[in-house]
Short mmCIF file of C-alpha atoms and ligand atoms in Angstrom, two decimals:
data_model
loop_
_atom_site.label_atom_id
_atom_site.label_comp_id
_atom_site.label_asym_id
_atom_site.label_seq_id
_atom_site.Cartn_x
_atom_site.Cartn_y
_atom_site.Cartn_z
CA MET A 1 87.32 73.66 75.97
CA ALA A 2 85.83 75.92 78.34
CA LEU A 3 85.54 74.41 81.96
CA SER A 4 82.67 74.58 83.55
CA GLU A 5 82.28 76.20 86.98
CA PHE A 6 82.48 72.62 89.03
CA GLU A 7 85.35 71.81 86.80
CA LEU A 8 86.98 74.87 87.52
CA ILE A 9 86.63 74.47 91.28
CA GLU A 10 88.09 70.77 91.18
CA ARG A 11 91.17 71.69 88.93
CA PHE A 12 92.16 75.28 90.34
CA PHE A 13 90.90 76.09 93.98
CA SER A 14 90.82 72.49 95.82
CA HIS A 15 93.86 71.79 98.05
CA ILE A 16 95.38 75.20 97.64
CA GLY A 17 98.09 76.36 100.24
CA HIS A 18 99.31 74.82 103.42
CA PRO A 19 97.30 71.85 104.44
CA ARG A 20 96.12 72.76 107.93
CA GLU A 21 94.75 70.69 110.97
CA ASP A 22 92.49 73.34 111.92
CA VAL A 23 90.34 73.05 108.76
CA LEU A 24 88.04 70.38 109.18
CA LEU A 25 86.46 70.96 106.01
CA GLY A 26 87.97 72.69 103.17
CA VAL A 27 86.84 73.83 99.66
CA GLY A 28 83.59 71.65 97.93
CA ASP A 29 80.75 71.91 100.77
CA ASP A 30 78.60 74.55 101.29
CA CYS A 31 80.38 76.20 104.20
CA ALA A 32 84.04 75.38 105.09
CA LEU A 33 84.27 74.29 108.98
CA VAL A 34 87.51 75.66 110.60
CA GLN A 35 88.71 75.32 114.39
CA VAL A 36 89.95 79.13 116.14
CA PRO A 37 92.64 77.76 118.41
CA ALA A 38 91.52 78.30 122.58
CA GLY A 39 92.41 81.23 124.12
CA GLU A 40 92.66 83.22 120.38
CA ASN A 41 90.60 86.42 118.92
CA LEU A 42 89.77 85.53 115.14
CA ALA A 43 91.46 88.75 112.80
CA VAL A 44 89.39 89.25 109.92
CA SER A 45 89.89 91.29 106.63
CA VAL A 46 88.86 91.56 102.99
CA ASP A 47 90.20 93.39 100.06
CA THR A 48 89.23 93.47 96.49
CA LEU A 49 91.32 94.55 93.69
CA VAL A 50 89.31 95.48 89.97
CA GLU A 51 90.43 95.67 87.02
CA GLY A 52 91.30 99.01 85.22
CA VAL A 53 91.26 100.21 89.23
CA HIS A 54 93.66 98.52 91.29
CA PHE A 55 95.75 96.79 88.04
CA TYR A 56 96.29 97.21 84.62
CA ALA A 57 93.98 94.93 82.28
CA GLY A 58 96.58 92.30 80.87
CA THR A 59 98.49 92.42 84.31
CA ASP A 60 100.66 89.26 84.54
CA PRO A 61 97.94 86.87 86.27
CA GLU A 62 101.05 85.28 88.52
CA LYS A 63 101.66 88.72 89.97
CA LEU A 64 98.03 89.67 90.22
CA GLY A 65 97.51 85.97 92.43
CA HIS A 66 100.35 87.01 94.62
CA LYS A 67 99.47 90.53 95.02
CA ALA A 68 95.73 89.97 96.00
CA LEU A 69 96.65 87.81 98.43
CA ALA A 70 99.88 90.09 99.66
CA VAL A 71 97.37 92.83 100.41
CA ASN A 72 94.84 91.10 102.59
CA LEU A 73 97.95 89.31 104.53
CA SER A 74 99.54 93.02 104.89
CA ASP A 75 96.44 93.78 106.74
CA LEU A 76 96.47 91.12 108.97
CA ALA A 77 100.48 91.91 109.55
CA ALA A 78 99.20 95.86 110.60
CA MET A 79 97.33 93.87 113.39
CA GLY A 80 100.07 91.62 114.41
CA ALA A 81 98.23 88.52 113.74
CA ILE A 82 99.50 85.06 112.43
CA PRO A 83 97.56 83.85 109.45
CA ALA A 84 95.86 80.99 108.47
CA TRP A 85 92.98 80.71 106.33
CA ALA A 86 91.74 82.44 102.81
CA THR A 87 88.58 82.63 100.87
CA LEU A 88 88.98 83.76 97.39
CA ALA A 89 85.48 85.18 95.23
CA LEU A 90 86.73 85.36 91.78
CA THR A 91 85.18 87.24 88.75
CA LEU A 92 86.28 86.43 85.59
CA PRO A 93 85.15 87.40 81.96
CA GLU A 94 85.68 83.50 80.77
CA SER A 95 87.05 80.65 82.31
CA ASP A 96 90.50 80.90 80.86
CA SER A 97 92.68 77.78 82.18
CA GLU A 98 95.88 79.27 81.61
CA TRP A 99 95.02 82.76 83.00
CA LEU A 100 93.71 80.51 86.02
CA LYS A 101 96.87 78.63 86.16
CA SER A 102 99.11 80.97 86.64
CA PHE A 103 96.82 83.14 88.77
CA MET A 104 96.85 80.01 91.37
CA ARG A 105 100.49 79.82 90.98
CA GLY A 106 101.16 83.31 92.49
CA PHE A 107 98.11 83.06 94.89
CA SER A 108 99.59 79.80 95.94
CA ALA A 109 103.27 80.16 96.47
CA LEU A 110 102.32 83.10 98.63
CA ALA A 111 99.83 81.05 100.70
CA ASN A 112 102.32 78.26 101.25
CA ARG A 113 105.10 80.45 102.29
CA HIS A 114 102.50 82.01 104.88
CA ARG A 115 100.79 78.59 105.81
CA VAL A 116 97.77 79.85 104.51
CA GLN A 117 94.85 76.99 103.44
CA LEU A 118 92.40 78.43 100.94
CA VAL A 119 88.89 76.91 102.45
CA GLY A 120 86.54 78.24 99.78
CA GLY A 121 85.24 81.38 97.87
CA ASP A 122 83.21 81.70 95.00
CA THR A 123 83.70 82.00 90.92
CA THR A 124 81.22 84.01 88.99
CA ARG A 125 81.25 85.41 85.57
CA GLY A 126 81.48 89.58 84.76
CA ALA A 127 84.36 92.31 84.62
CA LEU A 128 87.45 90.82 86.23
CA SER A 129 87.82 91.36 90.04
CA VAL A 130 89.47 89.80 92.75
CA THR A 131 87.96 89.76 96.13
CA ILE A 132 90.18 87.85 99.06
CA GLN A 133 89.39 87.39 102.83
CA VAL A 134 91.30 86.42 105.54
CA HIS A 135 91.46 84.86 108.79
CA GLY A 136 94.36 85.21 111.17
CA PHE A 137 94.79 84.85 115.08
CA VAL A 138 95.56 86.97 117.80
CA PRO A 139 95.62 86.89 121.45
CA PRO A 140 93.32 88.86 123.15
CA GLY A 141 94.08 92.48 123.82
CA LYS A 142 97.43 92.25 122.01
CA ALA A 143 95.96 93.26 118.50
CA LEU A 144 98.07 96.37 117.40
CA THR A 145 95.19 98.84 116.54
CA ARG A 146 95.09 102.22 115.33
CA ASP A 147 93.56 104.29 118.32
CA ALA A 148 96.49 103.58 120.98
CA ALA A 149 99.09 106.14 119.56
CA ARG A 150 100.21 108.93 122.43
CA ALA A 151 101.89 112.19 122.42
CA GLY A 152 105.36 111.53 122.30
CA GLU A 153 105.84 108.45 121.17
CA ARG A 154 108.36 108.14 117.88
CA ILE A 155 106.96 106.81 114.34
CA GLY A 156 108.56 103.82 113.07
CA ILE A 157 108.30 102.42 109.26
CA THR A 158 109.53 99.15 107.81
CA GLY A 159 111.56 99.22 104.43
CA THR A 160 111.53 102.12 101.47
CA LEU A 161 108.63 104.21 100.52
CA GLY A 162 107.42 105.46 97.05
CA ASP A 163 108.97 102.52 95.24
CA ALA A 164 105.97 101.37 93.92
CA GLY A 165 104.56 104.82 93.10
CA LEU A 166 107.56 105.10 90.99
CA ALA A 167 107.13 102.21 89.17
CA LEU A 168 103.65 103.45 88.26
CA GLN A 169 104.58 106.35 87.39
CA GLN A 170 107.35 104.92 84.94
CA MET A 171 104.68 102.52 83.54
CA ALA A 172 101.70 105.41 83.03
CA GLY A 173 104.55 107.24 80.98
CA GLY A 174 105.20 104.28 78.83
CA ARG A 175 108.75 103.30 80.64
CA LEU A 176 109.18 99.92 81.90
CA PRO A 177 110.83 100.03 85.25
CA GLU A 178 113.73 98.12 86.63
CA LYS A 179 112.76 94.41 87.73
CA TRP A 180 113.49 95.07 91.61
CA LEU A 181 111.14 98.29 91.46
CA ARG A 182 108.32 96.70 88.93
CA GLU A 183 108.40 94.11 92.13
CA ARG A 184 107.96 96.64 94.80
CA LEU A 185 104.83 97.18 92.58
CA GLU A 186 103.30 94.00 91.67
CA ALA A 187 104.56 91.77 94.27
CA PRO A 188 104.86 93.44 97.54
CA SER A 189 105.78 91.41 100.56
CA PRO A 190 103.26 91.43 103.51
CA ARG A 191 105.53 92.23 106.37
CA LEU A 192 103.65 89.44 108.85
CA ALA A 193 107.19 88.59 110.89
CA ALA A 194 107.68 92.53 111.62
CA GLY A 195 104.08 92.72 112.45
CA LEU A 196 104.24 89.63 115.02
CA ALA A 197 107.50 90.90 116.77
CA LEU A 198 105.81 94.57 117.01
CA ARG A 199 102.93 93.13 119.08
CA ASP A 200 104.25 93.16 122.86
CA LEU A 201 106.59 96.80 121.93
CA ALA A 202 104.20 99.00 119.48
CA THR A 203 101.41 100.91 120.59
CA SER A 204 99.68 101.52 117.42
CA ALA A 205 100.20 100.20 113.56
CA ILE A 206 98.98 100.11 110.35
CA ASP A 207 99.84 99.32 106.71
CA VAL A 208 100.82 101.98 104.31
CA SER A 209 98.39 100.96 101.32
CA ASP A 210 97.15 104.40 100.48
CA GLY A 211 100.14 106.69 101.20
CA LEU A 212 101.82 107.39 104.25
CA LEU A 213 100.42 110.69 105.08
CA ALA A 214 96.49 108.84 104.62
CA ASP A 215 97.77 105.94 106.67
CA LEU A 216 99.47 107.49 109.57
CA GLY A 217 96.54 110.09 109.38
CA HIS A 218 94.17 107.44 110.03
CA ILE A 219 96.23 106.58 113.53
CA CYS A 220 96.18 110.13 114.14
CA ALA A 221 92.37 110.39 113.69
CA ARG A 222 91.46 107.48 115.71
CA SER A 223 94.20 108.21 118.40
CA ARG A 224 93.20 112.03 118.52
CA VAL A 225 96.65 113.10 117.79
CA GLY A 226 98.86 114.81 115.48
CA ALA A 227 102.01 113.91 114.29
CA ARG A 228 105.60 115.47 112.88
CA LEU A 229 107.54 113.86 109.94
CA GLU A 230 111.06 114.44 109.87
CA LEU A 231 111.31 114.24 105.77
CA TRP A 232 114.92 113.49 105.99
CA ASN A 233 114.60 110.52 107.67
CA LEU A 234 112.00 108.84 105.25
CA PRO A 235 113.49 105.71 104.41
CA LEU A 236 114.17 105.85 100.36
CA SER A 237 115.50 103.77 97.85
CA HIS A 238 118.61 105.20 95.53
CA GLU A 239 115.70 105.99 92.70
CA VAL A 240 113.10 107.96 94.78
CA ASP A 241 115.71 109.72 96.34
CA GLU A 242 116.98 110.79 92.99
CA HIS A 243 113.74 111.60 92.06
CA ILE A 244 113.29 113.75 94.90
CA LYS A 245 116.11 115.54 94.60
CA MET A 246 115.33 116.54 90.73
CA SER A 247 111.88 117.24 91.32
CA GLY A 248 111.50 118.65 94.63
CA ASP A 249 108.44 117.04 94.79
CA TRP A 250 107.42 114.38 97.87
CA SER A 251 104.55 113.03 96.77
CA LEU A 252 105.79 109.21 95.84
CA PRO A 253 106.89 108.66 99.60
CA LEU A 254 104.05 110.39 101.03
CA THR A 255 100.82 109.95 99.16
CA ALA A 256 101.56 107.42 96.10
CA GLY A 257 100.79 104.22 98.49
CA ASP A 258 101.06 100.75 97.63
CA ASP A 259 104.33 100.41 99.93
CA TYR A 260 102.51 98.09 102.37
CA GLU A 261 105.40 98.92 104.35
CA LEU A 262 104.18 98.97 108.54
CA CYS A 263 104.00 101.85 109.81
CA PHE A 264 103.91 102.30 113.73
CA THR A 265 104.30 104.35 117.06
CA VAL A 266 106.09 103.27 119.84
CA PRO A 267 107.44 104.94 123.43
CA PRO A 268 110.71 106.55 122.82
CA ASP A 269 112.30 104.14 124.95
CA SER A 270 111.34 100.83 123.44
CA CYS A 271 113.25 102.21 120.07
CA ARG A 272 116.50 100.04 120.68
CA GLN A 273 114.26 96.90 121.38
CA ILE A 274 112.25 97.44 118.74
CA GLU A 275 115.77 97.55 116.39
CA ALA A 276 116.82 94.65 117.79
CA ALA A 277 113.48 92.69 117.36
CA LEU A 278 113.01 93.79 113.76
CA GLY A 279 116.83 93.37 113.27
CA GLY A 280 116.60 89.86 111.67
CA ILE A 281 113.33 90.11 110.18
CA GLU A 282 113.21 93.51 108.14
CA GLU A 283 116.59 95.22 106.08
CA ARG A 284 115.44 98.66 107.06
CA VAL A 285 113.64 100.48 109.94
CA ALA A 286 113.74 104.02 110.05
CA TRP A 287 112.21 106.46 112.71
CA ILE A 288 110.41 109.12 110.72
CA GLY A 289 108.82 111.17 113.09
CA VAL A 290 107.31 111.88 116.59
CA VAL A 291 103.78 111.67 117.86
CA GLU A 292 102.22 115.23 118.61
CA LYS A 293 99.18 116.45 121.05
CA ASP A 294 97.53 118.88 117.72
CA PRO A 295 96.35 117.32 115.17
CA GLY A 296 97.19 117.17 111.83
CA ILE A 297 100.19 116.15 110.10
CA ARG A 298 103.22 118.57 109.97
CA CYS A 299 106.24 117.80 107.30
CA LEU A 300 109.55 118.93 108.21
CA ASN A 301 112.44 119.34 105.71
CA ALA A 302 116.07 119.15 106.58
CA ASP A 303 116.31 122.65 107.66
CA GLY A 304 113.56 122.69 109.88
CA ARG A 305 111.16 124.50 107.57
CA GLN A 306 107.39 123.14 107.31
CA ILE A 307 106.31 121.99 103.66
CA GLU A 308 103.08 121.60 102.01
CA ALA A 309 102.67 118.15 101.24
CA GLY A 310 99.62 118.21 99.89
CA GLN A 311 96.42 115.91 100.53
CA GLY A 312 97.15 112.39 100.81
CA GLY A 313 95.93 109.00 99.67
CA TYR A 314 93.84 107.63 97.20
CA GLN A 315 89.90 107.40 97.74
CA HIS A 316 87.87 105.92 95.59
CA PHE A 317 84.50 108.10 96.37
CA GLN A 318 86.55 111.35 96.74
CA SER A 319 84.27 114.38 96.36
CA ALA A 320 84.91 116.66 93.39
CA LYS A 321 85.76 120.20 94.63
P1 ADP B 1 77.40 77.41 96.69
O1 ADP B 1 76.58 77.58 95.58
O2 ADP B 1 77.05 76.59 97.72
O3 ADP B 1 78.17 78.80 97.24
P2 ADP B 1 79.90 76.84 95.00
O4 ADP B 1 79.27 76.10 93.73
O5 ADP B 1 79.76 78.25 94.84
O6 ADP B 1 78.86 76.72 96.01
O7 ADP B 1 81.21 76.27 95.19
C1 ADP B 1 81.30 75.24 95.69
C2 ADP B 1 82.44 75.18 96.71
O8 ADP B 1 83.36 75.30 96.10
C3 ADP B 1 82.44 75.68 97.61
O9 ADP B 1 82.87 75.10 98.87
C4 ADP B 1 83.48 77.04 97.90
O10 ADP B 1 83.98 77.66 98.87
C5 ADP B 1 84.49 76.83 96.53
N1 ADP B 1 84.77 77.41 95.66
C6 ADP B 1 83.99 78.29 94.67
N2 ADP B 1 84.76 78.95 94.22
C7 ADP B 1 86.23 79.06 94.70
C8 ADP B 1 87.26 79.65 94.69
N3 ADP B 1 87.24 80.96 93.63
N4 ADP B 1 88.06 79.67 95.45
C9 ADP B 1 88.07 78.76 96.46
N5 ADP B 1 87.01 78.09 96.83
C10 ADP B 1 85.56 78.17 95.83
MG1 MG B 2 78.86 80.03 95.59
#
């Protein structure tokens, strides 16, 4: 039997995530009441995933619950913020208990891992979409914004680029990606510990959600600088590397997106310190280029030639040309 809205809330959304002392009143009233610690700024971010746009119809709900929270936590990571609370607005075609149970399992596991408590939300009927807002803390003046990169700084990146894009490409072609590759698309890990470690060392940071060119482009635009990317230094999995060798096409690591790695800029004399700080946290940190005075991003290949890497990034309201 289908559950009513209130039964759904009681069964699936109450007591989700890590129970936190700074939550004075959680799910169940008109508003949640929360306490921001003295001397901290509140970092807030929201993201929506729409069926058919951000994920395939029929996507495993447990993976979706994870990913919807992960992409939001990734934004907090990119600011150097520590996550605390989340709200969840769900639009569902029907009140399907099995689907919700599974969705909340994925959500809860990640929320617990990062000590996030679900404090409220909204549940409505309609085409499937998931909106999550996250809240975290960062000391005043410490957030890793996009506007402070300076010419001469090195550009760093965590993890590998292009894996999610390759998985998506394979699935679009009717092929089932290997498990690890599919996880890179469906279950990204927000780089929260890395963001925290970078907070005192990096000058700017962004999470790579729309592709490296687009997201590094945001840092460049906001900081009024440009960049040189050294393609031979891009961190690639064996599979993405092979794909590029065969096709000569760099679009997976440059424009495909959904990587959720952190891209950041640092003064050149801080590189060793960053490597040490990220050493125990991330498997990989790579130096992939240099911030330059001239606007725009130039992609150099191993023999020093500039290659045309195309326009970057997924845009929802791109005008037809
Ligand atoms: P209201 O009509 O006052 O907006 P609702 O009936 O929408 O209240 O929600 C009742 C309570 O359940 C609120 O505390 C709300 O935050 C919570 N809630 C509703 N849907 C969700 C959800 N998907 N996730 C978490 N909390 C939810
Ligand atoms: Mg409501």
